[in-house]
């Protein structure tokens, strides 16, 4: 039987949000806006610092190559976050969340469980998605945001660093992800793990970790509260 975590650390793509939203909405948005963004803002210090990490005589081509390969390169992820910012600000983008996610996050936060995000998406992008989500502004629920600047998601050391920075023993942290290799790495550092196997995303259960089809399923496995039942009671 699992113990109740003090901190729930969640992945985004395939865990809180549809893989299709990231691949078919967010990534094409950044690709379409890339040239105009570089022309307009390429010399700004923040953007220039990111571009200094992008090799090649044709940096736009390098970035497009990384995009096509879905490479989890920190420079690309930082740039995508900056490009998405305009779309989230003017309403062209809104952060997708599976409908079961926000009610559980609210219930867990209300019960005193700390919440944090660990995604390949930049911290800036994570805040955009949860701040402009389909369920409203969820940023106040989270006490930590981590991206690949702390380490790659398939390396155990990243999870040890997150635990140290978050101030919780690894054994008190539950990591949620759809990707088996990320869960393997987290378990190697002593975190509790649960694979989100969402049929809508076509995720395949790896069999090496506890698994749930949604966040209420996670709650049942790890003694976390379930959200209050809403709806009307039919008159008798
Ligand atoms: C707004 S977060 C964008 C997600 C993203 O860029 C990505 O690569 C997804 O990675 P994850 O680690 O969340 O699976
Ligand atoms: Mg994922």
XYZ file of N, CA, C and O and ligand atoms in Angstrom, residues 11-15 153 177-179 182, ligand 2:
41
model
N 4.369 15.877 -14.539
C 4.708 16.128 -15.935
C 3.493 16.826 -16.591
O 2.390 16.844 -16.007
N 3.674 17.370 -17.776
C 2.551 18.012 -18.475
C 2.047 17.128 -19.630
O 0.981 16.513 -19.532
N 2.834 17.068 -20.714
C 2.366 16.396 -21.941
C 2.095 14.912 -21.669
O 2.993 14.182 -21.240
N 0.867 14.478 -21.895
C 0.506 13.074 -21.675
C 0.095 12.779 -20.244
O -0.308 11.658 -19.942
N 0.200 13.797 -19.361
C -0.121 13.573 -17.937
C -1.258 14.496 -17.503
O -2.335 14.032 -17.146
N 14.954 14.720 -18.039
C 13.896 13.993 -17.329
C 14.152 12.494 -17.227
O 13.497 11.821 -16.433
N 3.871 10.766 -14.545
C 4.288 10.940 -15.942
C 3.686 9.830 -16.784
O 3.306 8.780 -16.263
N 3.638 10.091 -18.085
C 3.216 9.048 -19.030
C 4.404 8.243 -19.554
O 4.216 7.190 -20.162
N 5.623 8.730 -19.319
C 6.810 8.136 -19.957
C 7.562 7.228 -18.973
O 8.053 7.692 -17.929
N 11.107 8.193 -17.709
C 11.128 9.269 -16.710
C 10.783 8.707 -15.335
O 11.402 9.054 -14.324
Mg 4.951 13.544 -20.702
